[in-house]
Short mmCIF file of C-alpha atoms in Angstrom, two decimals:
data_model
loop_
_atom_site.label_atom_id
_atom_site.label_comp_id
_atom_site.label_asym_id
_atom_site.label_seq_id
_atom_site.Cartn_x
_atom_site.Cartn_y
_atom_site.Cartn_z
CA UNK A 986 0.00 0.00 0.00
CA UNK A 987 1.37 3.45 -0.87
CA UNK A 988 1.05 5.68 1.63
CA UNK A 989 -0.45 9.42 0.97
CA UNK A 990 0.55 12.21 3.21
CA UNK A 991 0.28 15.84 3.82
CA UNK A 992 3.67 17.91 3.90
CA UNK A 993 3.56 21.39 5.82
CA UNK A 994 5.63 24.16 5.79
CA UNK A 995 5.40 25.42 9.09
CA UNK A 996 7.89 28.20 8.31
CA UNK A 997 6.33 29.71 5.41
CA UNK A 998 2.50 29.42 6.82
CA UNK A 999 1.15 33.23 7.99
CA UNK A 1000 -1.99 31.46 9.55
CA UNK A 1001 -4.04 32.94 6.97
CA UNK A 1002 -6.38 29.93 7.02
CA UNK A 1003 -6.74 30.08 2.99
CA UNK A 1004 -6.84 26.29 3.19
CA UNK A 1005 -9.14 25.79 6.29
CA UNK A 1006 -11.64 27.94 3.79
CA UNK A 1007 -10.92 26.12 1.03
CA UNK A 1008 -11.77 23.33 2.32
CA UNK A 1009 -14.98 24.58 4.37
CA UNK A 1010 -16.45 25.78 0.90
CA UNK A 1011 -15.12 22.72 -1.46
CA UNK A 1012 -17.21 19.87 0.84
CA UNK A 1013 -19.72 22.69 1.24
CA UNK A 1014 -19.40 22.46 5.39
CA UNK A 1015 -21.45 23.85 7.94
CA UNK A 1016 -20.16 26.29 10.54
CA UNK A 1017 -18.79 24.63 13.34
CA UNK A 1018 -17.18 21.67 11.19
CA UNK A 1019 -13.66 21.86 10.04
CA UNK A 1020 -11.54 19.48 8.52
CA UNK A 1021 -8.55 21.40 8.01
CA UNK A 1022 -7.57 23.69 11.27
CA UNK A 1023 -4.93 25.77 11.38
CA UNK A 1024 -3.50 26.06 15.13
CA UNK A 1025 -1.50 29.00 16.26
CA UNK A 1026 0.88 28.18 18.74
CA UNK A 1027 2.83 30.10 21.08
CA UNK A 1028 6.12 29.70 22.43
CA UNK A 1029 7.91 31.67 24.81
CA UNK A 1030 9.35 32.07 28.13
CA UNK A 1031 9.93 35.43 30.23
CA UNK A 1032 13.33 35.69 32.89
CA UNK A 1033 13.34 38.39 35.72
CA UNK A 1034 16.41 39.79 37.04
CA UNK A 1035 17.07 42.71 39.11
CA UNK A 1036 13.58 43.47 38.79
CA UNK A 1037 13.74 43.62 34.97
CA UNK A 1038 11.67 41.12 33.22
CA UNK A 1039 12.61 40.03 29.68
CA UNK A 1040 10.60 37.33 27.38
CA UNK A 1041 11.46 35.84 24.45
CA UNK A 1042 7.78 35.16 22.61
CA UNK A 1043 7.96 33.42 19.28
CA UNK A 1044 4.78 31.63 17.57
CA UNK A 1045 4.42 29.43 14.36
CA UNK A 1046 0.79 27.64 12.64
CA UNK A 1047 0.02 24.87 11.98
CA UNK A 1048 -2.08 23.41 9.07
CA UNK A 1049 -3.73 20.15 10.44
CA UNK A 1050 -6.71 17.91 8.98
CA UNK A 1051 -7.07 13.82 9.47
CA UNK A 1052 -3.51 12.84 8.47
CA UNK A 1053 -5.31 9.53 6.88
CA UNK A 1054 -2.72 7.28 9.37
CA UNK A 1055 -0.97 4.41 8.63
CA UNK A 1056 -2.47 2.47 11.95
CA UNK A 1057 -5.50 4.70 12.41
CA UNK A 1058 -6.44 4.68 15.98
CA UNK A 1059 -10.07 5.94 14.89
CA UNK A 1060 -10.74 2.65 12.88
CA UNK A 1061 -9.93 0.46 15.22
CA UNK A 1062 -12.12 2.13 17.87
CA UNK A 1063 -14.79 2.17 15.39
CA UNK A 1064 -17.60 -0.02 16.95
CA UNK A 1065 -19.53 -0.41 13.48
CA UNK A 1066 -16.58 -0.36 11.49
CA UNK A 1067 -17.95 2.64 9.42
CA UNK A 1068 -14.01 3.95 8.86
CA UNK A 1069 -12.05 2.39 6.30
CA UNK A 1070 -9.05 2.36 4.66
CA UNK A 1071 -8.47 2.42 1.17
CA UNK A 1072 -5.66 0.89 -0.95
CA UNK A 1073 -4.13 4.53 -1.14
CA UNK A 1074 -4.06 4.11 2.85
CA UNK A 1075 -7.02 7.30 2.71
CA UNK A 1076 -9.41 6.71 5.79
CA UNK A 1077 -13.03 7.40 4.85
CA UNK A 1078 -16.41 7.08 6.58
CA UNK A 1079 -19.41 5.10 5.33
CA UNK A 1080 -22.09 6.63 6.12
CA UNK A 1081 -24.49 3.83 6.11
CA UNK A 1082 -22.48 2.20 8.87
CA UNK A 1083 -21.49 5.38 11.08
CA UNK A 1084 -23.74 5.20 14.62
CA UNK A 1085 -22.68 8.72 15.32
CA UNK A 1086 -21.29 7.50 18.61
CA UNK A 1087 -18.27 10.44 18.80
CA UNK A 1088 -15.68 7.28 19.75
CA UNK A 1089 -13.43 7.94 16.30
CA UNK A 1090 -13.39 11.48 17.70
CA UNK A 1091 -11.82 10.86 21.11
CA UNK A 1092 -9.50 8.13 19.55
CA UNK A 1093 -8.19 10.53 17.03
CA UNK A 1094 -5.01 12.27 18.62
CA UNK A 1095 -5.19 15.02 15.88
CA UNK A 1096 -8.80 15.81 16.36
CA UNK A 1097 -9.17 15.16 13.21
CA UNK A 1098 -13.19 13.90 13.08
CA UNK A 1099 -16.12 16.60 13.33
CA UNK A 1100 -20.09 15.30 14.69
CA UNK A 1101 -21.99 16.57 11.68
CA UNK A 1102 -25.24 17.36 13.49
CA UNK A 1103 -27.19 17.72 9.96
CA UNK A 1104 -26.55 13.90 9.08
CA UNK A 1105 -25.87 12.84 12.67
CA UNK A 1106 -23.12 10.82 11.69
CA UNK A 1107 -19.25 11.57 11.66
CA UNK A 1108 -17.59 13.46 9.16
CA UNK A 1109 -13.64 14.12 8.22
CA UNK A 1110 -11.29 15.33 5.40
CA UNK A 1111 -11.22 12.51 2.83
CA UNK A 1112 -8.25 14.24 0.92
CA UNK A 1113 -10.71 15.29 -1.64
CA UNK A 1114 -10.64 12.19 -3.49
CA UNK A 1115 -12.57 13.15 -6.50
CA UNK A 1116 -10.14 15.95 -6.99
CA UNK A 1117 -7.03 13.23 -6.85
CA UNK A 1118 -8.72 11.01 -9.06
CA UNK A 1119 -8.92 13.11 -11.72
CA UNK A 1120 -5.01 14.26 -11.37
CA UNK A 1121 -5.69 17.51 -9.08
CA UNK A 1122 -4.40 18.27 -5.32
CA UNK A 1123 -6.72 18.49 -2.89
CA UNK A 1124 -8.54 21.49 -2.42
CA UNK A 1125 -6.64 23.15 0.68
CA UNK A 1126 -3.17 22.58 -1.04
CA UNK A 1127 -4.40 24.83 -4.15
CA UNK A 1128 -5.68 27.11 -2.05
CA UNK A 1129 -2.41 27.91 0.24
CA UNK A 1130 -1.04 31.17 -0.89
CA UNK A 1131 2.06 30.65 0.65
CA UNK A 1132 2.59 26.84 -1.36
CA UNK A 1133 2.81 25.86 2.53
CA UNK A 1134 0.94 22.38 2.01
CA UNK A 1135 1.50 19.59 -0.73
CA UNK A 1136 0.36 16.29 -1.22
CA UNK A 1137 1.24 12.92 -2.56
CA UNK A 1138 3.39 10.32 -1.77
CA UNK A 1139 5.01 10.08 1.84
CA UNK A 1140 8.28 8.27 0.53
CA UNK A 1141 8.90 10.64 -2.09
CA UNK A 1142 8.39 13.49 -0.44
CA UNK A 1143 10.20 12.49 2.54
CA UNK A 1144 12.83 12.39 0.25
CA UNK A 1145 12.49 15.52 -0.83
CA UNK A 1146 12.08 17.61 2.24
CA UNK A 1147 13.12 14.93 4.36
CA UNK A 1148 11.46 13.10 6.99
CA UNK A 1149 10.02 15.06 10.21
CA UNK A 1150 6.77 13.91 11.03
CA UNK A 1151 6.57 15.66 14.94
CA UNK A 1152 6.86 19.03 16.22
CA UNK A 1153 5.16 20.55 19.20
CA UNK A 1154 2.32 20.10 19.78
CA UNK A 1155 1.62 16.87 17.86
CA UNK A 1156 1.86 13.32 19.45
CA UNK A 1157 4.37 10.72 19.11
CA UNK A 1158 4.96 9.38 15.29
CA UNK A 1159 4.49 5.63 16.63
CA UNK A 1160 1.33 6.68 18.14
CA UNK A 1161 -0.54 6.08 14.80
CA UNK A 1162 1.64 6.88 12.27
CA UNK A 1163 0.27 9.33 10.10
CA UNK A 1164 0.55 10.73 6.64
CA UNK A 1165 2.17 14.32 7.65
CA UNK A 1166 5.93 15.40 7.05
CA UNK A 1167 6.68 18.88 8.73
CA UNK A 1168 9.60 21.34 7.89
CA UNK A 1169 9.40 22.78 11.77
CA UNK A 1170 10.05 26.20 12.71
CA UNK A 1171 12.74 27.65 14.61
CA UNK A 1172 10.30 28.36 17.45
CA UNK A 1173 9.18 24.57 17.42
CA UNK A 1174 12.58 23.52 18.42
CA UNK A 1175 12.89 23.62 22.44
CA UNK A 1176 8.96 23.82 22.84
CA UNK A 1177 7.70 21.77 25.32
CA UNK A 1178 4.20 21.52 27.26
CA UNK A 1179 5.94 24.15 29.53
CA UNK A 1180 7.02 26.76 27.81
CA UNK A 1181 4.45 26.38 24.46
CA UNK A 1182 0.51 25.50 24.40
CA UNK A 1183 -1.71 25.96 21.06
CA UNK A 1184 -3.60 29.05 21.01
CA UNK A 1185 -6.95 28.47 19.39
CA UNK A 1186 -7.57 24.39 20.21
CA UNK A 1187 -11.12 25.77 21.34
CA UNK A 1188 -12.25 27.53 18.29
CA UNK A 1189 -12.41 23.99 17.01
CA UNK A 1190 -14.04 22.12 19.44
CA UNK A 1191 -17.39 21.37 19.05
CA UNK B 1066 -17.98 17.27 24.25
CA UNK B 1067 -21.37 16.99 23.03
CA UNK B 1068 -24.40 14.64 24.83
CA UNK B 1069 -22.36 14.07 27.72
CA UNK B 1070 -25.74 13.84 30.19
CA UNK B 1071 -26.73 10.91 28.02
CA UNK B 1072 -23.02 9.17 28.75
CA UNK B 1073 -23.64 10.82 32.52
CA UNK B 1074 -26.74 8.62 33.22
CA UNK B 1075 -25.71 6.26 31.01
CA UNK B 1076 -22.09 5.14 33.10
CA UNK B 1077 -23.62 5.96 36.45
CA UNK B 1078 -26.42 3.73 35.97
CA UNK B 1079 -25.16 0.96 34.73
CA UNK B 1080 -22.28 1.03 37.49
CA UNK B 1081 -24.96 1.32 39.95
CA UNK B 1082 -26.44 -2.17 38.62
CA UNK B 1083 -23.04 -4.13 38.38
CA UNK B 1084 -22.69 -2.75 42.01
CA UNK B 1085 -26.13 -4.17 42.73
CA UNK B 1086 -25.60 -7.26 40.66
CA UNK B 1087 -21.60 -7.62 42.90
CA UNK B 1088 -23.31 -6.50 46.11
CA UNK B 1089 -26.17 -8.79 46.18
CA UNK B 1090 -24.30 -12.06 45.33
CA UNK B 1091 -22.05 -11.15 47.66
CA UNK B 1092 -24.57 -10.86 50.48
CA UNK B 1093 -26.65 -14.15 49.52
CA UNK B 1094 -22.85 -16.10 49.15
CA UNK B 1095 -21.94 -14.98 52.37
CA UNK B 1096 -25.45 -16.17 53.71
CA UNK B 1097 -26.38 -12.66 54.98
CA UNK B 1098 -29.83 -12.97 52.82
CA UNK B 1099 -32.10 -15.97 51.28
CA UNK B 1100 -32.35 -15.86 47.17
CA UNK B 1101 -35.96 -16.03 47.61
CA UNK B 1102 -35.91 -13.25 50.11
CA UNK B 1103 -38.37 -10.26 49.22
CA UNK B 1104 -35.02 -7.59 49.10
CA UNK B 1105 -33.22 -10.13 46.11
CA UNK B 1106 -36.69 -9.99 44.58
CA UNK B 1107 -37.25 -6.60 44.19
CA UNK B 1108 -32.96 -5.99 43.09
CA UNK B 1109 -34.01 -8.28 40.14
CA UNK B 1110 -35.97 -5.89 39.12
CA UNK B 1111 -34.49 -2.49 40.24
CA UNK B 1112 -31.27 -3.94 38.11
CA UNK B 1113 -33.87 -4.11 34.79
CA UNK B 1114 -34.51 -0.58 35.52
CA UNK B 1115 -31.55 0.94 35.69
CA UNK B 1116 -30.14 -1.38 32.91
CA UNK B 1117 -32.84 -0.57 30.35
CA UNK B 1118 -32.49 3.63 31.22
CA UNK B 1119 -29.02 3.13 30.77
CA UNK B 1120 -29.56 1.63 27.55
CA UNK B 1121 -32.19 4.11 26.14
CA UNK B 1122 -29.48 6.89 27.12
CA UNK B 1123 -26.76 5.45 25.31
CA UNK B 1124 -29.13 5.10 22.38
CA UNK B 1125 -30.54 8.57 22.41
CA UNK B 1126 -26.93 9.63 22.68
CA UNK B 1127 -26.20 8.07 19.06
CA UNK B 1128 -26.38 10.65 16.02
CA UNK B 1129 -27.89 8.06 14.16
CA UNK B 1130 -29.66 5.75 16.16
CA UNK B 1131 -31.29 3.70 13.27
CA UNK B 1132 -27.81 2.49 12.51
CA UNK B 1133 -27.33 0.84 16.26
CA UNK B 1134 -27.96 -2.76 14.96
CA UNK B 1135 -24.22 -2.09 13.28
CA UNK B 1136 -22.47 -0.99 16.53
CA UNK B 1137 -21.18 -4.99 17.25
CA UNK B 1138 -19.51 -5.10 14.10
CA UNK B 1139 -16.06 -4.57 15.75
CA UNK B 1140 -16.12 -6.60 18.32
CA UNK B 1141 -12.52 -7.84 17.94
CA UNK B 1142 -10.77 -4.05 18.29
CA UNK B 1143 -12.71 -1.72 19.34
CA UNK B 1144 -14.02 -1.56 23.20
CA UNK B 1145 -17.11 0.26 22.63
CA UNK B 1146 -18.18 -2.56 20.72
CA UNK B 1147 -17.21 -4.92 23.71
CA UNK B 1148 -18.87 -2.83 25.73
CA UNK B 1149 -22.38 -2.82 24.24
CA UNK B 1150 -22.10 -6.56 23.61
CA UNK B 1151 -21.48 -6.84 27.23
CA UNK B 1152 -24.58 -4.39 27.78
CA UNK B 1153 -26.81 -6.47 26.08
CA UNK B 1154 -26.00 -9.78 27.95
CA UNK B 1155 -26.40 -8.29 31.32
CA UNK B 1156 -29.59 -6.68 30.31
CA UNK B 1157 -30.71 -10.11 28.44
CA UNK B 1158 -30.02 -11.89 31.70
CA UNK B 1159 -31.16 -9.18 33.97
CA UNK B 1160 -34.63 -8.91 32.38
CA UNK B 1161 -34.57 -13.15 32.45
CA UNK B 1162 -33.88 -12.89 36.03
CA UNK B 1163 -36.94 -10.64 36.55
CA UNK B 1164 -39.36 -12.50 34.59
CA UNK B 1165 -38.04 -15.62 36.36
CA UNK B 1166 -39.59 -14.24 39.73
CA UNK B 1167 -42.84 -13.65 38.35
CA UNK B 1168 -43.20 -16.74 36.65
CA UNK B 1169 -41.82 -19.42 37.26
CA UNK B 1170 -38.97 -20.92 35.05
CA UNK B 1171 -36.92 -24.38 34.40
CA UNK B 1172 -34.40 -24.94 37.14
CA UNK B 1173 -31.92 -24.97 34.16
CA UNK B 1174 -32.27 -21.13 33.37
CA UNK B 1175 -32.58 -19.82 37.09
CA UNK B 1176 -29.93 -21.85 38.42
CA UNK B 1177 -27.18 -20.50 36.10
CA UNK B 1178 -28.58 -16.76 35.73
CA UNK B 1179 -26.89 -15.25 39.23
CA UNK B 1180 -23.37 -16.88 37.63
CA UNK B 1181 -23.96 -15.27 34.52
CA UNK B 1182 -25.07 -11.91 35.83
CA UNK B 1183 -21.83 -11.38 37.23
CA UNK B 1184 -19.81 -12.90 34.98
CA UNK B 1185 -21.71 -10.06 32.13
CA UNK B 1186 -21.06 -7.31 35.16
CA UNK B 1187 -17.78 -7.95 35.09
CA UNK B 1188 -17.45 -7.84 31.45
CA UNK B 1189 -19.55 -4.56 31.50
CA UNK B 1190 -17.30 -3.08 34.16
CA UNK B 1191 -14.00 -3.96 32.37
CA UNK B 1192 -14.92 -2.70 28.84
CA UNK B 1193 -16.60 0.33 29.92
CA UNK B 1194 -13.20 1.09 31.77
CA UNK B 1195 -11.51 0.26 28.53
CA UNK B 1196 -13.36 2.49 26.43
CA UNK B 1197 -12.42 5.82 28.12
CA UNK B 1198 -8.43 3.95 28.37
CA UNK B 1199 -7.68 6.27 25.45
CA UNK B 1200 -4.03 7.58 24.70
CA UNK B 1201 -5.57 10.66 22.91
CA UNK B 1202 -7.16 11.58 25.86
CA UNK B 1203 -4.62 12.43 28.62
CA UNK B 1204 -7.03 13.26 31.08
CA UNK B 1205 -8.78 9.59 31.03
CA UNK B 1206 -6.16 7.64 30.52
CA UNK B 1207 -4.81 6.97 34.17
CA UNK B 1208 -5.39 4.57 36.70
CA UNK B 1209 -7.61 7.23 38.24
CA UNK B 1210 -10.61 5.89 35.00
CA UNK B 1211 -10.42 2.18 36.73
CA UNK B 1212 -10.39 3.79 40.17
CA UNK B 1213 -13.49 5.92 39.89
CA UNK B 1214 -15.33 3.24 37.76
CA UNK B 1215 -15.20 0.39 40.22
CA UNK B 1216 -16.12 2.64 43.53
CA UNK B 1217 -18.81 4.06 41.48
CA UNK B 1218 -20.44 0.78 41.05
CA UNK B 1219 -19.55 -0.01 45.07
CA UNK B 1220 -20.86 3.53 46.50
CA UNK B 1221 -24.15 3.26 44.29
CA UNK B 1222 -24.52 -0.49 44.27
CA UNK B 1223 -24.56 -0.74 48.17
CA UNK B 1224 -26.44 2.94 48.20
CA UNK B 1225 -29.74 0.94 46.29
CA UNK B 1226 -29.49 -2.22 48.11
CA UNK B 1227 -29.26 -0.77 51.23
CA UNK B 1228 -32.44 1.55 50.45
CA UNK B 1229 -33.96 -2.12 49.71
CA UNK B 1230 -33.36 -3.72 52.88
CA UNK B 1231 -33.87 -1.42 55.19
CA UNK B 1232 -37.12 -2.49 56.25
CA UNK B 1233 -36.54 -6.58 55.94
CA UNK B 1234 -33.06 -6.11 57.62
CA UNK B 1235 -32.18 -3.01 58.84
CA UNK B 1236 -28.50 -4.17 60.19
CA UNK B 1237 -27.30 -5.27 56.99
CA UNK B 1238 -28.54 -1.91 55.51
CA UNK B 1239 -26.73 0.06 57.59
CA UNK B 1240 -23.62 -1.45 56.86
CA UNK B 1241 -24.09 -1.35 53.68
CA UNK B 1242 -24.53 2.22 53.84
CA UNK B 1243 -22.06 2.68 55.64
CA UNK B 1244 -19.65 0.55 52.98
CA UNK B 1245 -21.46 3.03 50.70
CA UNK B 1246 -20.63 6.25 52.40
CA UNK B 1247 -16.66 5.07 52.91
CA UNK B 1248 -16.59 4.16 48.81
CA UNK B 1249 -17.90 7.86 47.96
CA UNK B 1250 -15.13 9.43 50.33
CA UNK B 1251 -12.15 7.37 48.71
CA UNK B 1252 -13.88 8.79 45.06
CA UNK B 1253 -13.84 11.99 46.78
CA UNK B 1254 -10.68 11.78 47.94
CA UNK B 1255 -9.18 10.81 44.52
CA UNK B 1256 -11.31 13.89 42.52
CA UNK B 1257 -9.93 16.27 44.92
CA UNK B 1258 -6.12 14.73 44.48
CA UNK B 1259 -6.36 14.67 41.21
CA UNK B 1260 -8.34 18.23 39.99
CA UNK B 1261 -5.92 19.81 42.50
CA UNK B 1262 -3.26 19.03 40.11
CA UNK B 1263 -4.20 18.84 36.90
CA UNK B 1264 -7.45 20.86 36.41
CA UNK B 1265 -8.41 23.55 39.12
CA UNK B 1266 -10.83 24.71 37.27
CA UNK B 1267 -13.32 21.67 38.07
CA UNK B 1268 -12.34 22.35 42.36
CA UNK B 1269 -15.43 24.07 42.73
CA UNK B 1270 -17.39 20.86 41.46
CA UNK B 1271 -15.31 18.71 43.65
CA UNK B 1272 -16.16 20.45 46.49
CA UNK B 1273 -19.94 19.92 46.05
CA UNK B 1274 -19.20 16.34 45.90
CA UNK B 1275 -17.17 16.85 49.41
CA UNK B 1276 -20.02 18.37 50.56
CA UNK B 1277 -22.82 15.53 49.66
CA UNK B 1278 -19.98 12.79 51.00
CA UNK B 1279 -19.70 14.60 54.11
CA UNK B 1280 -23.67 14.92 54.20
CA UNK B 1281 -23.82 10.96 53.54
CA UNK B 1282 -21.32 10.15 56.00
CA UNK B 1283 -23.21 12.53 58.79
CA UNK B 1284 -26.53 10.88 57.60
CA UNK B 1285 -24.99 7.79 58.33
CA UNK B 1286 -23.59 8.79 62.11
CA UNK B 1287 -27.47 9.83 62.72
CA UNK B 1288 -28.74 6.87 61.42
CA UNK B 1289 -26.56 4.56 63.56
CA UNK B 1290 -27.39 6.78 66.90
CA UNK B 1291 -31.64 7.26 66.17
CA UNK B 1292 -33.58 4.20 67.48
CA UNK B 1293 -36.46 5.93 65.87
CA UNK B 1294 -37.08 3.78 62.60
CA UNK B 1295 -39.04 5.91 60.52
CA UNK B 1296 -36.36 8.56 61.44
CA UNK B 1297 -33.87 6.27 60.70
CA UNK B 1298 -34.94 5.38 57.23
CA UNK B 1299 -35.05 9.09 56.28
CA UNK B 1300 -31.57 9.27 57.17
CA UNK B 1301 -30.68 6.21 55.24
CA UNK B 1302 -32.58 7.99 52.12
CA UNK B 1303 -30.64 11.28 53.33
CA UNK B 1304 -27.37 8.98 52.90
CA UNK B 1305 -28.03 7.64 50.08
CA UNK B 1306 -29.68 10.64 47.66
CA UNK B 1307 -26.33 12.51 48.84
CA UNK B 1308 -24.31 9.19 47.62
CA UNK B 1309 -25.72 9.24 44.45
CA UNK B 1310 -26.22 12.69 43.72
CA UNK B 1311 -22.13 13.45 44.44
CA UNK B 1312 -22.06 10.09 42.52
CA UNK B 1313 -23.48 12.17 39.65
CA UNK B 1314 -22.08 15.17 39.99
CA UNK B 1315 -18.83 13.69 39.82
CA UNK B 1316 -19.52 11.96 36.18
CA UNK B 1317 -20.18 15.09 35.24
CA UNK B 1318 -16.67 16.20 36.34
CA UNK B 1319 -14.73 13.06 34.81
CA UNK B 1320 -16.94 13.96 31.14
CA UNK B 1321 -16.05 17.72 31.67
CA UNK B 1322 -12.17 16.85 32.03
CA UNK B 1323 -12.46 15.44 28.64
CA UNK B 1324 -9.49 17.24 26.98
CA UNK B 1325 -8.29 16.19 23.58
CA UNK B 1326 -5.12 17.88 25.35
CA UNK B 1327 -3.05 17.03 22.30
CA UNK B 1328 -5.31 19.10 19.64
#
């Protein structure tokens, strides 16, 4: 199976959320449901001495949808085995099998489902397949002014820009192993859950 | 987190009937009560009740309830699937057990049924632990989710069995309530260790549920002292509404810590 992946620039992304738009009007989404997110986190630490207080504040985005992993924790949690995998390794919903139970959504470390409450059932980025089957990139990567995101294959590409797939704040690659290769900003290097948090995590919880 | 009240009354209730389902086996093995005493009557069907609410939460809770009959499918991987498979058997035997005391059965499906209700409590208890076990959500995945789970069933289990036999045998209700009231303190206890360092934003909450323990546990000091009966059985009611309601209340706290901490 080859495996598809996502590859963001987090040092040329100005958080303009072109893609998360993009996206929101190609799969015609309701408000409240996004696929892509783009997180803003902050870094930074401040030092007083002799009274004086200096800080060093730094910040970088982060372009994020369902990362269509290579051991998917949200299939395997699936109780009606409504997610699947494809032979291009994209994880999809069936409709006609999703209970609407939220369970793919608290499995997924990347937060990566959305609770449509129109259909009742989950929803997530499926990497706009009908786009890739007809030769196009998905919609987000088009839309990036900034040529932040591409897609294709993860072997390739991690030959190309070489093969980073964690930066603060995401989890551990082995965790599920997903599609994503990062070029990480200076700020991500050193941030930790003490000195760095994301800034907007609650804009996109539902 | 969306629905939680449905997974509120949903976990609480169906701990409270495992605890039921532990607590009254335990009482007829140790030959505290009879099986055909009117107390293990009435359980059977108190159990049903609480099962069957349970269930109609959980369903209600679905986005797409018409698709339930798939929710099995995964049975091998996924512990929500386990769970609801060991749902259904307890609530299969559970409502066998009740009929079985209103009419009368085979010897061959009473005898094995009090087996096999714990044996499916068990199961119930274990996967429903294992389904908030997730490593995407920091704030569930301790020993703390095991912890709460198992003296949630205790507190509430002995709480409803005790407000059974208090008037066919009012000594083994009052320990029981007392078992009860120690259960919701240790729960109490934990909340408070843990919100104190990790969220302090949910201390408020935990101090209601201080509160309602310390109103049990007083209810309980009352009861022992009265020798007025009808007294004492408001206390025990006292006891136990402030068991369960803290009970409650802190579900509500455990689904309000949900924190995809991650992203």
């Amino acid at each position: 199976m080859s495996k598809l992946a996502f590859y963001v620039d987090t040092t040329a992304c100005s958080g303009c959320k072109a893609c998360q738009v993009a996206c929101n009007d190609k799969n015609d989404l309701w408000p409240g449901i996004s696929w892509r997110r783009v997180y803003e986190v902050e870094v930074g630490e401040w030092k007083e001495r002799d009274g004086v207080i200096t800080e060093k504040p730094a910040g970088y985005y982060i372009s994020m949808s369902c990362n269509h992993c290579e051991n998917p924790e949200c299939l395997k949690s699936c109780p009606s085995k409504a997610l699947f995998q494809t032979l291009d390794g994209l994880v999809l919903v069936n409709p006609d099998l999703c209970i609407g139970c939220f369970y793919c959504e608290w499995s997924c470390p990347y937060g990566a489902l959305n609770f449509d409450f129109n259909t009742g059932i989950m929803s997530k980025c499926d990497a706009c397949e009908d786009l890739l089957f007809i030769g196009k990139n998905p919609a987000c990567v088009d839309a990036c002014p900034m040529r932040v995101l591409k897609f294709g294959n993860f072997r390739e590409m991690a030959n190309e820009f070489g093969e980073i797939t964690q930066i603060f704040p995401l989890p551990d690659y082995s965790m599920t192993r997903p599609g994503i290769l990062l070029k990480p900003h200076d700020a991500s290097k050193g941030a930790v859950d003490d000195n760095a948090g994301v800034n907007n995590t609650q804009n996109y919880r539902q | 987190m969306k629905n939680y009240f449905s997974l509120v009354l949903f976990t609480y209730l169906s701990q409270a009937a495992i605890g039921m389902v532990f607590v009254r086996e335990f009482l007829i093995i140790s030959g505290n009560i009879s099986r055909g005493s009117r107390s293990v009557l009435n359980s059977y069907h108190i159990i049903s009740l609480l099962l069957i609410i349970s269930l109609l939460a959980a369903f209600f809770h679905l986005g797409r309830p018409q698709n339930a009959i798939h929710a099995v499918r995964n049975i091998t991987s996924s512990p929500l699937s386990m769970e609801i498979a060991s749902m259904s058997m307890l609530i299969f035997f559970a409502l066998l057990g009740s009929i079985s005391m209103i009419y009368s059965m085979p010897r061959f499906v009473t005898t094995p049924l009090p087996s096999l209700m714990v044996i499916a409590s068990f199961l119930l208890l274990v996967t429903m632990t294992m389904v908030y076990l997730l490593p995407a959500v920091p704030a569930w995945n301790r020993p703390f989710t095991p912890l709460v789970f198992t003296f949630t069933a205790l507190s509430a289990g002995t709480a409803i069995m005790s407000l059974l036999m208090f008037h066919h045998d009012t000594a083994i209700s009052l320990r029981l309530i007392a078992i009860s009231s120690l259960a919701l303190l240790i729960m109490a206890v934990a909340y408070i260790t843990r919100l104190s360092w990790g969220e302090p934003r949910l201390l408020g909450i935990t101090l209601i549920i201080s509160l309602l323990t310390v109103v049990a546990l007083t209810a309980f000091i009352l009861t022992v002292r009265s020798s007025d009966m009808n007294k004492s059985f408001r206390l025990v009611v006292i006891s136990a509404v402030a068991i369960i309601s803290s009970g409650l209340i802190a579900r509500i706290v455990f689904f309000l810590s949900y924190d995809n901490t991650v992203l």
